[in-house]
Coordinates of C-alpha atoms in Angstrom, one line a residue:
X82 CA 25.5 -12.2 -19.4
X83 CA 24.8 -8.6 -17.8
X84 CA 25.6 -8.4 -13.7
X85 CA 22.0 -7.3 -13.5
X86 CA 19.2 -6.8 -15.5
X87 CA 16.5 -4.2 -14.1
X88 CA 13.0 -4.4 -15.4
X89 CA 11.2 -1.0 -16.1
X90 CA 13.1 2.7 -15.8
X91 CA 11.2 4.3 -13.5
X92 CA 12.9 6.4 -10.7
X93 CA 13.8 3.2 -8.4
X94 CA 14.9 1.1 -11.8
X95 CA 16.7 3.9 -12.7
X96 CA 18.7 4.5 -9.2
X97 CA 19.2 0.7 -8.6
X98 CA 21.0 0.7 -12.4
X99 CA 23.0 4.3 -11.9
X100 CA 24.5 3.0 -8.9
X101 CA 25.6 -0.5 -10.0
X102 CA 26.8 1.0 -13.5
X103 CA 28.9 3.7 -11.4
X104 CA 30.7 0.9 -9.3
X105 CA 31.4 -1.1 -12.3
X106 CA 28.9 -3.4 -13.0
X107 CA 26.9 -4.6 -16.5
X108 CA 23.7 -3.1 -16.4
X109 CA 20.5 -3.5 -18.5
X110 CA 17.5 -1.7 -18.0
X111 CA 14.5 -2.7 -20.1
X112 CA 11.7 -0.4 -20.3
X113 CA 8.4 -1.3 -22.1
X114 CA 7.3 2.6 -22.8
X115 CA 9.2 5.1 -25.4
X116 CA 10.9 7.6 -22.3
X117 CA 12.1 6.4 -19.2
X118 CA 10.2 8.1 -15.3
X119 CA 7.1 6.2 -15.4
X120 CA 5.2 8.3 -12.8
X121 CA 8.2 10.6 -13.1
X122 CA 7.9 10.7 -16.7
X123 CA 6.3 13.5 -19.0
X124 CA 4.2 14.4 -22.6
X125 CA 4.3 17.2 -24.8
X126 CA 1.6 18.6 -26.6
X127 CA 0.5 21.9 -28.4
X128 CA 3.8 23.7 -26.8
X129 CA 2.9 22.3 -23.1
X130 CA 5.6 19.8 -21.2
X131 CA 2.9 18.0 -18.8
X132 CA 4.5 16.3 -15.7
X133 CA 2.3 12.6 -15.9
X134 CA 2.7 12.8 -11.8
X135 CA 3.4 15.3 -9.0
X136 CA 5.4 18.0 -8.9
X137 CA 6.3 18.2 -6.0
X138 CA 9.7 16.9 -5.7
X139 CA 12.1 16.8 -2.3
X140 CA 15.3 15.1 -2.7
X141 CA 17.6 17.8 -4.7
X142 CA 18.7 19.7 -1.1
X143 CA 22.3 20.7 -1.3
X144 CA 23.7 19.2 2.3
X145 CA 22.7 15.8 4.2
X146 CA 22.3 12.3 3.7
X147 CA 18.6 12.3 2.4
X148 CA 19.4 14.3 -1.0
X149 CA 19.3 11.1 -2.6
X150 CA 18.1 13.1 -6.2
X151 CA 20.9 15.4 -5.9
X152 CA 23.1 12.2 -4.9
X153 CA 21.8 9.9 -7.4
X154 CA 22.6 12.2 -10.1
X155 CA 26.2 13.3 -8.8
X156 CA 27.0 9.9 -9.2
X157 CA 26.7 9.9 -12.9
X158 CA 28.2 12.8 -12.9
X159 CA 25.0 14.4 -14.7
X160 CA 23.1 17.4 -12.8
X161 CA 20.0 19.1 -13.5
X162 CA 19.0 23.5 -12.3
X163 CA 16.7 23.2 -10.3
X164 CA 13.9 26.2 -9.1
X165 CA 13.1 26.5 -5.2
X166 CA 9.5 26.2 -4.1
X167 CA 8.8 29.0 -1.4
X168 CA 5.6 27.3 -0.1
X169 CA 5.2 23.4 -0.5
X170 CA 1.1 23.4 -0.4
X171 CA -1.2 25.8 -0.2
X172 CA -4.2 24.2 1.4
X173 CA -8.2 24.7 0.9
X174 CA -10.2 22.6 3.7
X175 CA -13.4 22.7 5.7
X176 CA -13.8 24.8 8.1
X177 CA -12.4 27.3 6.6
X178 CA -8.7 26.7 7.2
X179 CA -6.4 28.0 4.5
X180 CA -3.1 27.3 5.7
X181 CA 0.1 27.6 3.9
X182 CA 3.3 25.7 4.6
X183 CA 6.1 27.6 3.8
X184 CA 9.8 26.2 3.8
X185 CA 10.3 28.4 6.6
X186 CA 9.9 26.2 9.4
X187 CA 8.8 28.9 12.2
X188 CA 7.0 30.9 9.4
X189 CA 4.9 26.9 8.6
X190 CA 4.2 26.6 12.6
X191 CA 3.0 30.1 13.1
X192 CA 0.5 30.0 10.0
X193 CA -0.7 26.7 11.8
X194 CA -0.8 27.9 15.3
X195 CA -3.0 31.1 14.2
X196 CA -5.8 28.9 13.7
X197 CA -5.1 26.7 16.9
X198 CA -3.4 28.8 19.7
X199 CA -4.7 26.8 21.9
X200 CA -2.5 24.0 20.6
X201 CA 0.6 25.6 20.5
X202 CA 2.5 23.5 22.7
X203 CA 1.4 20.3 20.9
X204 CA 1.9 21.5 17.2
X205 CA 5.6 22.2 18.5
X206 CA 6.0 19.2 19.9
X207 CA 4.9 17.3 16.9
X208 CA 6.5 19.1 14.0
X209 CA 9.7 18.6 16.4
X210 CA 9.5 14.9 17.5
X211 CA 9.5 14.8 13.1
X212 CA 12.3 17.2 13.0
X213 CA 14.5 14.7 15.6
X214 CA 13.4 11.2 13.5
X215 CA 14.7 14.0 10.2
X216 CA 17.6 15.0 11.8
X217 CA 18.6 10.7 12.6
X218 CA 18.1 10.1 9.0
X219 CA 19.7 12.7 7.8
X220 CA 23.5 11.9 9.5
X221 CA 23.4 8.2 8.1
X222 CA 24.2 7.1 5.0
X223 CA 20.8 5.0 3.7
X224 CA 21.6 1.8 2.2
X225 CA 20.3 -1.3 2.8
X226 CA 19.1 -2.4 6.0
X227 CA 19.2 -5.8 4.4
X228 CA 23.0 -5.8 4.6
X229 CA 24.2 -6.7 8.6
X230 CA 28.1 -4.9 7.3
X231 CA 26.3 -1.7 6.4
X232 CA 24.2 -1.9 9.7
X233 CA 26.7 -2.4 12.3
X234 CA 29.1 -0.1 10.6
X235 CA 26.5 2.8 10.7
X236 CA 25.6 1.9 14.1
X237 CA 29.1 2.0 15.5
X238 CA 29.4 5.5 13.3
X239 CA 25.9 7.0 15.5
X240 CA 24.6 4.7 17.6
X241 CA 22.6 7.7 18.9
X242 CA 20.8 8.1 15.6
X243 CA 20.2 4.2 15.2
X244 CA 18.4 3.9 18.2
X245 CA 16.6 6.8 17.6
X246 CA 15.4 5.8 14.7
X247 CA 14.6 2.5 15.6
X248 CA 12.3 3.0 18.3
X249 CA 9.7 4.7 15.6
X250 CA 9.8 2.0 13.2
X251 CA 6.8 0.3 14.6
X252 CA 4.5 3.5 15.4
X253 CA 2.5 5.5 13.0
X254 CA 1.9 9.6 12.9
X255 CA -1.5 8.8 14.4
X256 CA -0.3 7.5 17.8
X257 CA 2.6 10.2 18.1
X258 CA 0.4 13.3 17.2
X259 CA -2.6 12.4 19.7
X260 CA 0.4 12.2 22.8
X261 CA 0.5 15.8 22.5
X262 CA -2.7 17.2 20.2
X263 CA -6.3 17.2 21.6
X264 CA -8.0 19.1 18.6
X265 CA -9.9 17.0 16.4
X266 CA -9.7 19.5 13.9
X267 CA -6.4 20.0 14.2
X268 CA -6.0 15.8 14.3
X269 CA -7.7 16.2 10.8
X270 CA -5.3 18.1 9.6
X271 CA -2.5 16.0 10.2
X272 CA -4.7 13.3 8.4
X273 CA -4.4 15.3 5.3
X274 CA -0.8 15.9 6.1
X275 CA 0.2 12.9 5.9
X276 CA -2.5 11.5 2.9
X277 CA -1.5 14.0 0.6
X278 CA 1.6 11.7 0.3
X279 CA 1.0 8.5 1.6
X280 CA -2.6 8.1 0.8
X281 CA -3.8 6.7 3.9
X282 CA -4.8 8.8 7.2
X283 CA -2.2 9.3 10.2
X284 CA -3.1 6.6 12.2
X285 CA -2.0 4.0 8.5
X286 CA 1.5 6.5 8.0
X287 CA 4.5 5.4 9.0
X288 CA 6.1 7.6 11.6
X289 CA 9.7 7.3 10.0
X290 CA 8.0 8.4 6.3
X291 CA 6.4 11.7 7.8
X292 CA 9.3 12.5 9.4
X293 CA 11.0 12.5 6.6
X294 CA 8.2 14.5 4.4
X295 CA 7.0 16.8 6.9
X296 CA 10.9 17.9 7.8
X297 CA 12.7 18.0 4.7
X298 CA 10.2 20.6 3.0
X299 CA 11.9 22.9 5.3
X300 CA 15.4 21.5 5.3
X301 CA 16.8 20.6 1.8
X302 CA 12.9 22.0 0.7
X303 CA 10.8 21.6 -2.7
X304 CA 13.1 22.1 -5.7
X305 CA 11.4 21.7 -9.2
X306 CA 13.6 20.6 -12.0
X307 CA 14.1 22.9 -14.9
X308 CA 12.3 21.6 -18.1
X309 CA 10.0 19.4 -16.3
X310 CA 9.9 16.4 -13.5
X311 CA 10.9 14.2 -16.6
X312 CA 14.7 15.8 -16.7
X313 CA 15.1 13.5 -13.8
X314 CA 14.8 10.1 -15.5
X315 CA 16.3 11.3 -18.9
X316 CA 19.4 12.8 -17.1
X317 CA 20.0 9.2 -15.1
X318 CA 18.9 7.7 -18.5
X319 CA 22.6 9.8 -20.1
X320 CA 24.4 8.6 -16.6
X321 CA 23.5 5.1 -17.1
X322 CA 25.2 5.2 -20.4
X323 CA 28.5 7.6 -19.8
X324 CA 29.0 4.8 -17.3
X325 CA 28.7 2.2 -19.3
X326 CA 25.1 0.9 -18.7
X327 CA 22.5 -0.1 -21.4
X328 CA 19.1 1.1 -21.6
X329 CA 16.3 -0.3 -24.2
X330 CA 13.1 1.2 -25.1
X331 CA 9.9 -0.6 -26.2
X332 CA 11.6 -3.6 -24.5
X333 CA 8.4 -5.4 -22.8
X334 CA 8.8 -7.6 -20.1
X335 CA 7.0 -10.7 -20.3
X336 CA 8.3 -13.6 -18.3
X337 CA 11.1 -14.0 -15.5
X338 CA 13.2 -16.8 -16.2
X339 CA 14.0 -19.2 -13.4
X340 CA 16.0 -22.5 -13.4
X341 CA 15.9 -24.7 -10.2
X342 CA 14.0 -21.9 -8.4
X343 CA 16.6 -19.4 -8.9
X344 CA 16.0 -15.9 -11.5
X345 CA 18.3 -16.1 -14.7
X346 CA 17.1 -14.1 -16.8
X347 CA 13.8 -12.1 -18.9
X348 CA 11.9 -13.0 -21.8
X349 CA 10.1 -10.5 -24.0
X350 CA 7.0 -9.9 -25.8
X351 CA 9.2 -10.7 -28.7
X352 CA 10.8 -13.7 -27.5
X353 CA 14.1 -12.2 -27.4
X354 CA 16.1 -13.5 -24.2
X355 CA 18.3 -11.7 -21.7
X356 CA 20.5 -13.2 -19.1
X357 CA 21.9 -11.8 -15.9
X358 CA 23.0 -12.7 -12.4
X359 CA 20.7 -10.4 -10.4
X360 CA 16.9 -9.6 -11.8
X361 CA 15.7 -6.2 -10.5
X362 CA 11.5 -5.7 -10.9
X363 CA 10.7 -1.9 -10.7
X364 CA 7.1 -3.8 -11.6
X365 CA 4.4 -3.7 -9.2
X366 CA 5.0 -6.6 -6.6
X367 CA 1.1 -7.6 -7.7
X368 CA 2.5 -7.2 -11.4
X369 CA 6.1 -9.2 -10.7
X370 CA 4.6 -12.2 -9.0
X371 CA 1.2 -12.4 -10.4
X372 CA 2.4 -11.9 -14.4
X373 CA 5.6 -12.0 -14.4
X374 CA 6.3 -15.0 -12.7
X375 CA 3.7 -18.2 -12.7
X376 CA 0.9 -16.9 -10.4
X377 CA 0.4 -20.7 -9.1
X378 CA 4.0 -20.3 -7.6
X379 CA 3.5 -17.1 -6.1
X380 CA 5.6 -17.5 -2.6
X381 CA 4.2 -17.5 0.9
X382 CA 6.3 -14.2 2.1
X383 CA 4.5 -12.3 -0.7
X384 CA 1.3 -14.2 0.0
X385 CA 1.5 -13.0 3.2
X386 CA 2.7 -9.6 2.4
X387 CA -0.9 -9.3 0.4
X388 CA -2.9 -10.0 3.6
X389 CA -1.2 -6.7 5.2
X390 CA -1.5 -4.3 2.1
X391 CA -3.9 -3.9 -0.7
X392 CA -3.6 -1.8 -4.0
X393 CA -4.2 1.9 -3.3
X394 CA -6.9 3.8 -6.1
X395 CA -5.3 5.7 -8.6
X396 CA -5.8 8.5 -10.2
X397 CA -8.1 11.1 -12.3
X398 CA -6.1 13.5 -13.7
X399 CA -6.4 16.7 -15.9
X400 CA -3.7 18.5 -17.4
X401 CA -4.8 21.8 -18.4
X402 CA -3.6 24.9 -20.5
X403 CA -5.0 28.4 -19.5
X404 CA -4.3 31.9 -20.0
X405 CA -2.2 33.2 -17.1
X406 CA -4.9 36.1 -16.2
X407 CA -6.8 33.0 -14.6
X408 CA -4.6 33.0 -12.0
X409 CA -4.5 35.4 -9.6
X410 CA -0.8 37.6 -8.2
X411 CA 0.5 35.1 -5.5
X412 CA -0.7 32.1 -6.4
X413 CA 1.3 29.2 -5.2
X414 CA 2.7 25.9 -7.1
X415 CA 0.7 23.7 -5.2
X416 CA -2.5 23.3 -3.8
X417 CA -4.9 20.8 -1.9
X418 CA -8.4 21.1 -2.2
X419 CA -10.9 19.4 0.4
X420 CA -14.8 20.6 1.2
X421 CA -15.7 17.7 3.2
X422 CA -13.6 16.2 6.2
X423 CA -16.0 12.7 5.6
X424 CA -14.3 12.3 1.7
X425 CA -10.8 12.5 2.4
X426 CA -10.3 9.4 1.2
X427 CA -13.0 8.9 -1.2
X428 CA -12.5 9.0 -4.7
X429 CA -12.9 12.2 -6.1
X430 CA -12.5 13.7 -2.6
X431 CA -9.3 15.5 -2.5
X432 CA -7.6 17.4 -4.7
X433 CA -4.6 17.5 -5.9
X434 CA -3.4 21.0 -7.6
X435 CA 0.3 21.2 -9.5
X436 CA 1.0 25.0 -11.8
X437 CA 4.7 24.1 -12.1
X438 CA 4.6 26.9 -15.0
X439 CA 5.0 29.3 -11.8
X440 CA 8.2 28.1 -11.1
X441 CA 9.1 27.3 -15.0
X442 CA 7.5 29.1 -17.5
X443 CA 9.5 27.6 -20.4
X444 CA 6.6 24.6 -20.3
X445 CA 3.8 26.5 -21.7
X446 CA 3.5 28.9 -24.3
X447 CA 3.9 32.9 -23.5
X448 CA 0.7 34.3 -21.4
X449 CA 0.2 30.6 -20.5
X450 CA 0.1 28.4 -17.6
X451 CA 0.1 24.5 -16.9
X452 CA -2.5 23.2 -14.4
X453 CA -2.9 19.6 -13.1
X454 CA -5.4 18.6 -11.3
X455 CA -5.5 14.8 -10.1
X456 CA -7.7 13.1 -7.3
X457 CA -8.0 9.9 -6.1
X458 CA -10.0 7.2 -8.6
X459 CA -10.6 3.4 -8.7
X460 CA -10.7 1.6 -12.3
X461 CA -13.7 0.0 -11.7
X462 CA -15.1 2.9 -11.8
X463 CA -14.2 3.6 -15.5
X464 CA -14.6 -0.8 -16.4
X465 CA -17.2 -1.9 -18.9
X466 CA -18.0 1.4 -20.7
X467 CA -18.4 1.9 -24.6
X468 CA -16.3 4.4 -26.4
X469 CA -19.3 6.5 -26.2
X470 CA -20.3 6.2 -22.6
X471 CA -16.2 6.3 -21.8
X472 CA -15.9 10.2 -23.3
X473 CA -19.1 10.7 -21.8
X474 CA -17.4 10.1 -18.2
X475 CA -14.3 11.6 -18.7
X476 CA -16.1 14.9 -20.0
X477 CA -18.6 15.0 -16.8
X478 CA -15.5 14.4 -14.1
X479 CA -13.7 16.8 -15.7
X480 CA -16.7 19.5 -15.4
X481 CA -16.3 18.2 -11.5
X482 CA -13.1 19.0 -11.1
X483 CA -13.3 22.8 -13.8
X484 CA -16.2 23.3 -11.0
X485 CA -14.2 22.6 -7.7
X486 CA -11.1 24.8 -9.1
X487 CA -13.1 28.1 -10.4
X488 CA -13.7 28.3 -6.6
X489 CA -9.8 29.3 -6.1
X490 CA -9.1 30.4 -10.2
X491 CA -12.4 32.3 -11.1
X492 CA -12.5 32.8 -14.7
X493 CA -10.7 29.0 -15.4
X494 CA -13.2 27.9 -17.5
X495 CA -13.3 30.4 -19.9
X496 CA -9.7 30.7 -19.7
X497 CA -9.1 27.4 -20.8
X498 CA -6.8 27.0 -23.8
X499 CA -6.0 22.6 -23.6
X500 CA -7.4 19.8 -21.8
X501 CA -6.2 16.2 -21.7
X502 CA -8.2 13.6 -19.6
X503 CA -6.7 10.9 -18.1
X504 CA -8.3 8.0 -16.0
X505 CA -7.2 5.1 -14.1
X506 CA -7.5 3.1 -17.3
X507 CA -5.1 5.5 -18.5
X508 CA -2.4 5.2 -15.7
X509 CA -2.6 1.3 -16.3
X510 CA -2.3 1.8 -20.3
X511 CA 1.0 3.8 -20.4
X512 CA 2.5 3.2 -16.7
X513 CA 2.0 -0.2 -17.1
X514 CA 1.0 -0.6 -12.8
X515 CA -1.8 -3.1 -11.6
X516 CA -5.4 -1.4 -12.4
X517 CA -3.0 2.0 -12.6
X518 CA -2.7 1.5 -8.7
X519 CA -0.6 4.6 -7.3
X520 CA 0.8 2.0 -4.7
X521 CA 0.6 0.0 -1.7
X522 CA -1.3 0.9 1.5
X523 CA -1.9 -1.0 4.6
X524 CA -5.2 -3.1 5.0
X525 CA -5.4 -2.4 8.6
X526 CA -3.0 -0.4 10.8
X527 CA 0.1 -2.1 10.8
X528 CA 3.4 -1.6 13.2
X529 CA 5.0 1.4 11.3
X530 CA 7.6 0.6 8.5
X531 CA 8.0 -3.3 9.9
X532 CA 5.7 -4.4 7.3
X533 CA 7.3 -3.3 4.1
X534 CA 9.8 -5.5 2.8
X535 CA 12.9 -4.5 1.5
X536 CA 14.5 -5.6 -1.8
X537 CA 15.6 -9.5 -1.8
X538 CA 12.4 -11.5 -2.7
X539 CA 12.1 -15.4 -1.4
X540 CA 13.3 -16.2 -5.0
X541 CA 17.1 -16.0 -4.9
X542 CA 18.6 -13.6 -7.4
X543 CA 15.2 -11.7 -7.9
X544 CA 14.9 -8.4 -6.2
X545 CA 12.3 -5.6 -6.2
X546 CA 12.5 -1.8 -6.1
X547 CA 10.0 1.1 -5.9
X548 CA 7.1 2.0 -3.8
X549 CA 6.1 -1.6 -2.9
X550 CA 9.7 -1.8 -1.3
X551 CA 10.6 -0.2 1.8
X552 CA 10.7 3.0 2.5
X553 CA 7.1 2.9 0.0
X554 CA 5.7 5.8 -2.0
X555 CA 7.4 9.3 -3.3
X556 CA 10.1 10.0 -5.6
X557 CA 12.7 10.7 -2.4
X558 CA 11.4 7.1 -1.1
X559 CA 12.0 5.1 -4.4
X560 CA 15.4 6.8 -4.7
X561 CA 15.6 5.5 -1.0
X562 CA 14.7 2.2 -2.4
X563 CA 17.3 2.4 -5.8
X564 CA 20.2 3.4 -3.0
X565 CA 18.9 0.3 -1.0
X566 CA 19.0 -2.4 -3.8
X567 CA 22.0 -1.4 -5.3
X568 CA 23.9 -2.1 -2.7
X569 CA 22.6 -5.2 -1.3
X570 CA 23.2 -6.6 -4.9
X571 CA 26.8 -4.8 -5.1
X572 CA 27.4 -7.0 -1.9
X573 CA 26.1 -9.7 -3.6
X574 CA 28.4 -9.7 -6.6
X575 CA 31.3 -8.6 -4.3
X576 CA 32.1 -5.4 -6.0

């Protein structure tokens, strides 16, 4: 019988099971693919180490509360080198704004305010209203809000920052930034602020969230793990074990078991059985109570949490090799790519940019470079196709995108030395998430954060972890969310 039993080892799995294992308890974590990260994870081929997701990665700053990477890790006692990221995105939108945003905050503001001087005054007061909601979150300890000991002890520790924080759970970046911004330029701009992350516009992003995101970039900053954005999982994958914790690979999750209501315990696709106190689903919410558990029983709180969000697209992603003449002196890590304000939020409208071979060249050959490319994509598009007519598609979208990047890499084409193509079909296939979903988003603007729920589910001894638990998407948030679950379960169990 394990203390808890934690289904899939992607970053939140991984957290929720480093954190019990480090205070003591039985852990197994069971995870259906060969390596553990999921989204975090990685492939190697022809000499390249391709990140499967972003690389964009907050969460290893040295000071603070919200280094929950850095954190997560220390408590393993594990570590990983990191590389500092002097500018977090280089964008490329209409208009012609090309705007970088440095990790030096007045250097970010004054690139911004040379295109809109006439909004001085409001930029400032935006970037620092996200700063004050940063600097709240940053002098508590995040655990779990589910916990009333935890709350009223942090409380009576800074009441000041509580109540800060508290008064912008309910509002979203939208309503904030249009108090003190008039521009609608500038207004769509912090649209693609905040959807470069949290897939939705301003007015659908949570105010806490983008305080977070838009203020740590320049306060703990982007740091890039040495050997790829996989070293994360595999270096909590060695803490889990030094501290006693199990991990199994290939280990499918098929069924939750439940007796009188209550979780016991998993079945795999083998049949083999696993017992435990506390069931932890880094699944999918769709994918925990619409497979894992009897869809006819699914229970009214997640019923109802399914009217407010829906399944974000997912993604179309190239990972590329190319000769490092392609890319010109300065180029930055990261890069966002938009022509047309109208298909933000289209598929195949923006463009997401990673090189992390800037920062690391040890994951390409000599005289090469990495480059992913990944925009926005819904699996219906890629449904019902033969083989044929499959390779077809993924050959013509990847043209697209070649096209769209020659614009800032002239030459990339016929630089190219590797190209792998993979499609929502793809994401579903080896992430193992609902139609390869990226995560949830809100149908309809909702009060802030008050929507997302947080890690005990209306099943008793089942709890959930990862994007589709509060805080929601980003590898900072899920670590958030890992933090979050372990403790309301180490209360649980009383240890």
């Amino acid at each position: 019988m394990f203390d808890a039993i934690i289904i899939g080892a992607g970053i939140g799995g991984l957290v929720t099971a480093t954190q019990l294992a480090a205070k003591g308890a039985k852990v197994l974590v069971l995870e259906r693919y060969l390596i553990p990260g999921g989204s975090a994870g990685y492939f190697q081929h022809q000499g390249y180490t391709f990140d499967v997701g972003a690389s964009m990665i907050f969460g290893f700053g040295k000071k603070g509360t919200t280094n929950l990477l850095t954190r997560a890790l220390d408590a393993v006692n594990v570590d990983i080198e990191t590389i500092p990221d002097p500018v977090q995105i280089h964008y490329h939108l209409p208009d012609n704004l090309d705007i970088k945003v440095d990790q030096n905050y007045e250097k970010f503001l004054q690139n911004l305010i040379a295109y809109f001087p006439h909004e001085e005054k409001g930029i400032r007061r935006f970037y620092n209203e996200c700063q004050k909601i940063f600097n709240c979150l940053n002098s508590i300890e995040l655990l779990s809000l589910e916990e009333i000991g935890y709350v009223m002890r942090v409380f009576w520790q800074n009441p000041l920052a509580c109540l800060g924080l508290a008064q912008y759970l309910p509002q979203n970046v939208g309503d904030i930034a249009r108090k003190y911004i008039k521009d609608p330029l500038l207004l769509k701009f912090i649209d693609i602020e905040c959807y470069c992350w949290s897939v939705v516009p301003a007015n659908m992003t949570p105010m806490i969230n983008a305080g977070m995101v838009f203020s740590d970039r320049h306060y703990g900053g982007v740091n890039y793990p040495k050997g790829g954005v996989g070293k994360i999982a595999q270096k909590l994958a060695e803490g889990l074990e030094k501290c006693g914790g199990k991990i199994e690979y290939q280990a499918r999750v098929t069924k939750i078991l439940t007796k009188q209501g209550q979780a016991i315990g998993v079945q795999l696709a083998t049949g083999e059985v696993y017992h435990g106190k506390k069931i932890v689903s880094n699944a999918t919410r769709w994918d925990t109570f619409e497979k894992l558990l009897p869809k006819a029983q699914i229970p009214p709180d997640e019923k109802n949490w399914q009217q407010r969000y829906q399944k974000s697209p997912s993604f179309l992603s190239l990972h590329l090799g190319v000769k490092a003449s392609v890319l010109p002196t300065g180029t930055e890590c990261h890069h966002i790519i938009l022509e047309d304000w109208e298909k933000m939020e289209s598929a195949a409208g923006t463009l997401f940019v990673s090189i992390p071979t800037l920062l690391d060249p040890s994951l390409a050959p000599p005289e090469y470079h990495i480059i992913h490319a990944f925009t926005p994509d819904w699996i219906d598009n890629w449904r019902g196709l033969s083989r044929s007519e499959y390779a077809e598609k993924k050959e013509q979208a990847a043209g697209k995108i070649i096209n769209r990047l020659e614009r800032i890499f002239p030459g990339l084409d016929a630089g190219l030395d590797y190209m792998q193509v993979g499609t929502p079909l793809t994401h579903r296939r080896f992430l193992g998430r609902v139609d390869g979903t990226y995560g949830p988003i809100p149908r309809r603007k909702l009060w802030g954060l008050l929507g997302m729920p947080f890690n005990r589910t209306a099943i008793p001894n089942l709890y959930c972890v990862g994007d589709s638990t509060f805080p929601g998407q980003g590898l900072n948030a899920v670590a958030f969310s890992g933090f979050a679950c372990a403790h309301r379960i180490a209360v649980d169990l009383g240890i």
